[in-house]
Structures are given as C-alpha cells and as structure tokens.
Tab-separated table of C-alpha atoms in Angstrom:
chain	number	residue	atom	x	y	z
A	211	GLY	CA	-6.813	113.744	10.414
A	212	GLN	CA	-6.775	111.995	7.083
A	213	ASN	CA	-5.906	113.960	3.983
A	214	ILE	CA	-5.482	113.386	0.263
A	215	ASP	CA	-4.043	116.236	-1.828
A	216	GLN	CA	-4.227	116.574	-5.592
A	217	PRO	CA	-3.961	119.614	-7.886
A	218	THR	CA	-7.371	121.080	-8.627
A	219	GLU	CA	-6.900	121.472	-12.370
A	220	MET	CA	-4.320	120.724	-15.060
A	221	THR	CA	-4.165	121.501	-18.773
A	222	ALA	CA	-2.310	119.458	-21.388
A	223	THR	CA	-2.113	119.146	-25.167
A	224	GLU	CA	-3.470	116.306	-27.263
A	225	GLY	CA	-0.735	113.743	-27.932
A	226	ALA	CA	1.402	114.868	-24.981
A	227	ILE	CA	2.138	113.270	-21.590
A	228	VAL	CA	0.763	114.469	-18.255
A	229	GLN	CA	1.526	113.457	-14.673
A	230	ILE	CA	-1.088	113.933	-11.952
A	231	ASN	CA	0.305	113.842	-8.426
A	232	CYS	CA	-1.361	112.673	-5.235
A	233	THR	CA	0.004	112.934	-1.693
A	234	TYR	CA	-1.703	111.321	1.260
A	235	GLN	CA	-1.702	111.210	5.032
A	236	THR	CA	-3.963	108.464	6.328
A	237	SER	CA	-4.335	106.262	9.383
A	238	GLY	CA	-2.882	103.124	7.871
A	239	PHE	CA	-2.497	102.115	4.249
A	240	ASN	CA	-4.143	99.237	2.418
A	241	GLY	CA	-3.752	100.321	-1.162
A	242	LEU	CA	-4.183	103.336	-3.440
A	243	PHE	CA	-6.691	103.600	-6.268
A	244	TRP	CA	-7.051	105.927	-9.234
A	245	TYR	CA	-10.465	106.490	-10.788
A	246	GLN	CA	-11.555	108.479	-13.828
A	247	GLN	CA	-14.757	110.513	-13.732
A	248	HIS	CA	-16.200	112.229	-16.795
A	249	ALA	CA	-18.448	115.214	-16.097
A	250	GLY	CA	-21.903	114.115	-14.981
A	251	GLU	CA	-20.919	110.447	-14.831
A	252	ALA	CA	-19.857	107.891	-12.236
A	253	PRO	CA	-16.215	107.189	-11.339
A	254	THR	CA	-14.632	104.237	-13.142
A	255	PHE	CA	-11.613	102.266	-11.942
A	256	LEU	CA	-8.221	102.923	-13.564
A	257	SER	CA	-5.509	101.413	-11.370
A	258	TYR	CA	-4.516	99.963	-8.006
A	259	ASN	CA	-1.144	100.102	-6.223
A	260	VAL	CA	-0.299	98.459	-2.919
A	261	LEU	CA	3.458	97.935	-3.318
A	262	ASP	CA	6.046	100.552	-4.236
A	263	GLY	CA	6.762	100.950	-7.899
A	264	LEU	CA	5.165	101.458	-11.252
A	265	GLU	CA	2.078	99.672	-12.595
A	266	GLU	CA	1.571	100.039	-16.339
A	267	LYS	CA	-1.718	99.524	-18.134
A	268	GLY	CA	-1.706	100.643	-21.753
A	269	ARG	CA	-1.470	104.447	-21.997
A	270	PHE	CA	-1.929	104.807	-18.237
A	271	SER	CA	0.655	104.102	-15.524
A	272	SER	CA	0.490	104.613	-11.773
A	273	PHE	CA	3.388	104.932	-9.352
A	274	LEU	CA	3.483	104.539	-5.577
A	275	SER	CA	6.013	105.432	-2.883
A	276	ARG	CA	4.635	104.418	0.519
A	277	SER	CA	7.548	105.941	2.450
A	278	LYS	CA	6.819	109.347	0.884
A	279	GLY	CA	3.017	109.048	0.945
A	280	TYR	CA	3.040	109.811	-2.759
A	281	SER	CA	1.543	108.516	-5.974
A	282	TYR	CA	1.214	109.754	-9.516
A	283	LEU	CA	-0.876	108.834	-12.521
A	284	LEU	CA	0.885	109.149	-15.870
A	285	LEU	CA	-1.189	109.496	-19.012
A	286	LYS	CA	0.603	109.134	-22.355
A	287	GLU	CA	-0.491	109.980	-25.916
A	288	LEU	CA	-3.296	112.133	-24.593
A	289	GLN	CA	-6.605	112.006	-26.430
A	290	MET	CA	-9.515	114.436	-26.223
A	291	LYS	CA	-11.580	111.719	-24.503
A	292	ASP	CA	-9.097	111.818	-21.584
A	293	SER	CA	-10.625	115.144	-20.531
A	294	ALA	CA	-12.094	114.182	-17.151
A	295	SER	CA	-11.479	114.368	-13.424
A	296	TYR	CA	-8.974	111.926	-11.939
A	297	LEU	CA	-9.642	110.828	-8.376
A	298	CYS	CA	-7.006	109.468	-6.010
A	299	ALA	CA	-8.272	107.320	-3.127
A	300	VAL	CA	-6.474	105.494	-0.302
A	301	LYS	CA	-7.758	102.552	1.751
A	302	ASP	CA	-7.023	103.257	5.406
A	303	SER	CA	-6.496	100.848	8.301
A	304	ASN	CA	-10.269	100.178	8.436
A	305	TYR	CA	-10.348	99.417	4.696
A	306	GLN	CA	-12.391	102.577	4.114
A	307	LEU	CA	-11.623	104.548	0.954
A	308	ILE	CA	-10.512	108.132	1.644
A	309	TRP	CA	-10.957	110.225	-1.490
A	310	GLY	CA	-9.146	113.242	-2.824
A	311	ALA	CA	-11.186	116.062	-4.364
A	312	GLY	CA	-9.993	115.107	-7.825
A	313	THR	CA	-7.901	116.749	-10.553
A	314	LYS	CA	-9.788	118.162	-13.528
A	315	LEU	CA	-7.719	117.494	-16.646
A	316	ILE	CA	-8.385	119.711	-19.655
A	317	ILE	CA	-7.009	118.522	-23.001
A	318	LYS	CA	-6.458	121.124	-25.720
A	319	PRO	CA	-6.063	120.278	-29.402
B	1272	ASN	CA	-25.319	92.327	-16.816
B	1273	ALA	CA	-26.552	95.749	-15.693
B	1274	GLY	CA	-23.951	96.268	-12.936
B	1275	VAL	CA	-25.079	98.855	-10.373
B	1276	THR	CA	-28.332	100.684	-11.062
B	1277	GLN	CA	-29.773	103.657	-9.189
B	1278	THR	CA	-33.141	105.377	-9.261
B	1279	PRO	CA	-34.159	108.119	-9.626
B	1280	LYS	CA	-31.585	110.007	-11.725
B	1281	PHE	CA	-32.820	113.403	-10.555
B	1282	ARG	CA	-35.091	114.579	-7.734
B	1283	ILE	CA	-36.130	117.876	-6.201
B	1284	LEU	CA	-37.368	117.756	-2.616
B	1285	LYS	CA	-38.820	120.376	-0.328
B	1286	ILE	CA	-37.329	120.816	3.133
B	1287	GLY	CA	-38.753	118.206	5.504
B	1288	GLN	CA	-39.846	115.741	2.815
B	1289	SER	CA	-38.631	112.162	2.874
B	1290	MET	CA	-37.483	109.895	0.082
B	1291	THR	CA	-35.660	106.654	-0.651
B	1292	LEU	CA	-32.835	106.363	-3.144
B	1293	GLN	CA	-32.797	102.900	-4.669
B	1294	CYS	CA	-29.658	100.903	-5.487
B	1295	THR	CA	-29.438	97.416	-6.981
B	1296	GLN	CA	-26.463	95.370	-8.153
B	1297	ASP	CA	-26.484	92.114	-10.095
B	1298	MET	CA	-22.831	91.111	-9.613
B	1299	ASN	CA	-23.423	89.158	-6.384
B	1300	HIS	CA	-21.128	91.541	-4.495
B	1301	ASN	CA	-21.197	91.362	-0.719
B	1302	TYR	CA	-19.952	94.906	-0.148
B	1303	MET	CA	-22.103	97.933	-0.964
B	1304	TYR	CA	-21.590	101.624	-0.275
B	1305	TRP	CA	-23.367	104.964	-0.386
B	1306	TYR	CA	-21.361	108.101	-1.122
B	1307	ARG	CA	-22.205	111.729	-1.610
B	1308	GLN	CA	-20.179	114.009	-3.861
B	1309	ASP	CA	-20.273	117.770	-3.401
B	1310	PRO	CA	-18.597	120.223	-5.831
B	1311	GLY	CA	-14.859	120.561	-5.151
B	1312	MET	CA	-14.927	117.854	-2.490
B	1313	GLY	CA	-13.920	114.227	-2.423
B	1314	LEU	CA	-16.506	111.467	-2.207
B	1315	LYS	CA	-17.752	111.058	1.363
B	1316	LEU	CA	-18.914	107.672	2.659
B	1317	ILE	CA	-22.400	107.779	4.187
B	1318	TYR	CA	-23.082	104.112	4.992
B	1319	TYR	CA	-21.761	100.768	3.913
B	1320	SER	CA	-22.713	97.112	4.156
B	1321	VAL	CA	-20.564	93.973	4.154
B	1322	GLY	CA	-23.459	91.630	3.520
B	1323	ALA	CA	-27.209	91.143	3.833
B	1324	GLY	CA	-28.397	92.193	7.278
B	1325	ILE	CA	-25.185	94.059	8.140
B	1326	THR	CA	-24.773	97.832	7.832
B	1327	ASP	CA	-22.424	100.373	9.382
B	1328	LYS	CA	-21.933	104.118	9.466
B	1329	GLY	CA	-19.414	105.887	7.318
B	1330	GLU	CA	-17.987	109.377	7.663
B	1331	VAL	CA	-21.231	111.387	7.215
B	1332	PRO	CA	-24.246	109.278	8.320
B	1333	ASN	CA	-26.364	111.949	10.044
B	1334	GLY	CA	-29.756	112.459	8.408
B	1335	TYR	CA	-29.646	109.139	6.525
B	1336	ASN	CA	-30.654	105.536	7.119
B	1337	VAL	CA	-30.021	102.314	5.224
B	1338	SER	CA	-31.130	98.709	5.188
B	1339	ARG	CA	-29.773	95.602	3.480
B	1340	SER	CA	-32.358	92.836	3.389
B	1341	THR	CA	-30.928	91.160	0.267
B	1342	THR	CA	-27.512	90.911	-1.370
B	1343	GLU	CA	-28.771	92.873	-4.384
B	1344	ASP	CA	-30.476	95.896	-2.819
B	1345	PHE	CA	-29.148	98.698	-0.622
B	1346	PRO	CA	-31.633	101.593	-0.361
B	1347	LEU	CA	-30.736	104.924	1.255
B	1348	ARG	CA	-33.466	106.828	3.082
B	1349	LEU	CA	-33.627	110.530	3.862
B	1350	GLU	CA	-36.189	110.988	6.629
B	1351	SER	CA	-36.440	114.787	6.658
B	1352	ALA	CA	-34.604	116.492	3.818
B	1353	ALA	CA	-32.407	119.531	4.536
B	1354	PRO	CA	-30.665	121.922	2.092
B	1355	SER	CA	-27.307	120.513	3.287
B	1356	GLN	CA	-28.302	117.207	1.688
B	1357	THR	CA	-28.285	118.730	-1.784
B	1358	SER	CA	-25.636	116.620	-3.515
B	1359	VAL	CA	-24.968	113.863	-6.014
B	1360	TYR	CA	-25.371	110.433	-4.450
B	1361	PHE	CA	-23.490	107.400	-5.718
B	1362	CYS	CA	-24.061	103.790	-4.797
B	1363	ALA	CA	-21.154	101.374	-5.296
B	1364	SER	CA	-20.408	97.699	-4.783
B	1365	SER	CA	-17.310	95.518	-4.559
B	1366	LEU	CA	-16.404	91.867	-4.210
B	1367	GLY	CA	-14.389	92.481	-1.053
B	1368	ASP	CA	-12.736	95.177	1.004
B	1369	SER	CA	-9.069	94.829	0.121
B	1370	ALA	CA	-7.673	95.038	-3.397
B	1371	TYR	CA	-11.078	94.978	-5.014
B	1372	GLU	CA	-12.243	97.933	-7.073
B	1373	GLN	CA	-15.607	99.516	-6.442
B	1374	TYR	CA	-18.192	99.637	-9.218
B	1375	PHE	CA	-20.371	102.731	-9.205
B	1376	GLY	CA	-23.942	103.357	-10.209
B	1377	PRO	CA	-24.804	106.351	-12.439
B	1378	GLY	CA	-25.734	108.576	-9.490
B	1379	THR	CA	-28.779	110.489	-8.239
B	1380	ARG	CA	-28.709	114.276	-8.365
B	1381	LEU	CA	-30.751	115.556	-5.413
B	1382	THR	CA	-31.747	119.154	-4.781
B	1383	VAL	CA	-33.443	120.212	-1.538
B	1384	THR	CA	-35.140	123.617	-1.555
C-alpha cells in the first residue's frame, strides 16, 4: 500500500527553527509537495521537490532524499502566523497526489 | 481573478437527500479534482478530470458522481447522502499533472444526520 508518515503535532517557540519530517512509501515517485493549511481554510502550496537536495524559499526550505523516501520542511524565524498544519504529499506513478495526515504546528510566544 | 470558488460553504443534509457541490475556476486549468478531508486523515481523492468531457475515479468514488461539461465547472453530486459522507470537501485545479501545484477552493463543510 501507499503510505505517508508525518508527526501529528509539534510545538515550537516564536523566533526559533523547526523541522517537520515526512517519510513515504508510494508506488512510483513524481515529486513531493508541501502545503500549509490554517485551521478552517484551504491548503496553500509551499514547495515542490523532485530531485534530491534542498530547495530554499525565504524562511521556508524543503529537503528531499529519494533513496531514503524522506523529506523535511524547515521553517526559520518562526512567527505566530506560522501556526498551521503542514501537509506532505507525493505524486505516485499515476501522477495522483497521496497525502499525509498533516503535522499541526503550534507556535508559542 | 477569483481562482477556485465553491458553493455552498456549509450544508446539513438528512440521510437519503441529494445535493450538488459546485466548483468553478477561472484560471483556464485543464485539471480539476475533488477531495474530502476527514479529521486526522490525509486528503482523499474522490474524482478528477483532465479536461472537459473527461472524468475518472479517484481513491474514494463510491456514493459520488461528477461531470465536466466546461473547462471552468466541475460539480460533485451526492445522490443519497449517508453519515459516512460527513466531511469537508475541497475542489482543486492545476495547469497539468506533473510539477504543477494544485490551487484549492475554500471548501464545503457537509454534515449528514
């Protein structure tokens, strides 16, 4: 079967750095996406990785290791507005997105 | 540019009732999707479409139907609502199926009692 694993919940302090991990087992791989979802709202796109390595976009970075079936999202200089769920999703061999359950990130002042 | 719009935002149905969830996008995207999101679970794909006149089943299609008569519209129909269909429904669209991100509508919160 296909599976995406992420921690259910994480807590971090405003101004700090947090790393959210994602491991996957899918039938094929055509890219990995990270989305942010605030409570009661729709998911919004954060990043896309298809090759191994680090993609940096402002305060957010995403890393991929295809051989290990592993990705992480790194959030720097945390702000209160970063309190949200972070969803990891992998495109399988049929180009369907398989979604993790999401990691709820709680930011404390 | 409104992006992806969905109506209604909220709906309560009785068991056995039918309804249509509306979805419209104004980005001229060929690909459109319907997902449901249950608490503590990942998004599950119900149906998708790669263009007008073409639809296909996703992971959880039972109890739902779709149509795609235009590029802009992709309605989702529940023929006979069941409590198991209580969920938040998201419509999304994308330019293609590879590296392209999906843009989501605001969602419809449906309760079946």
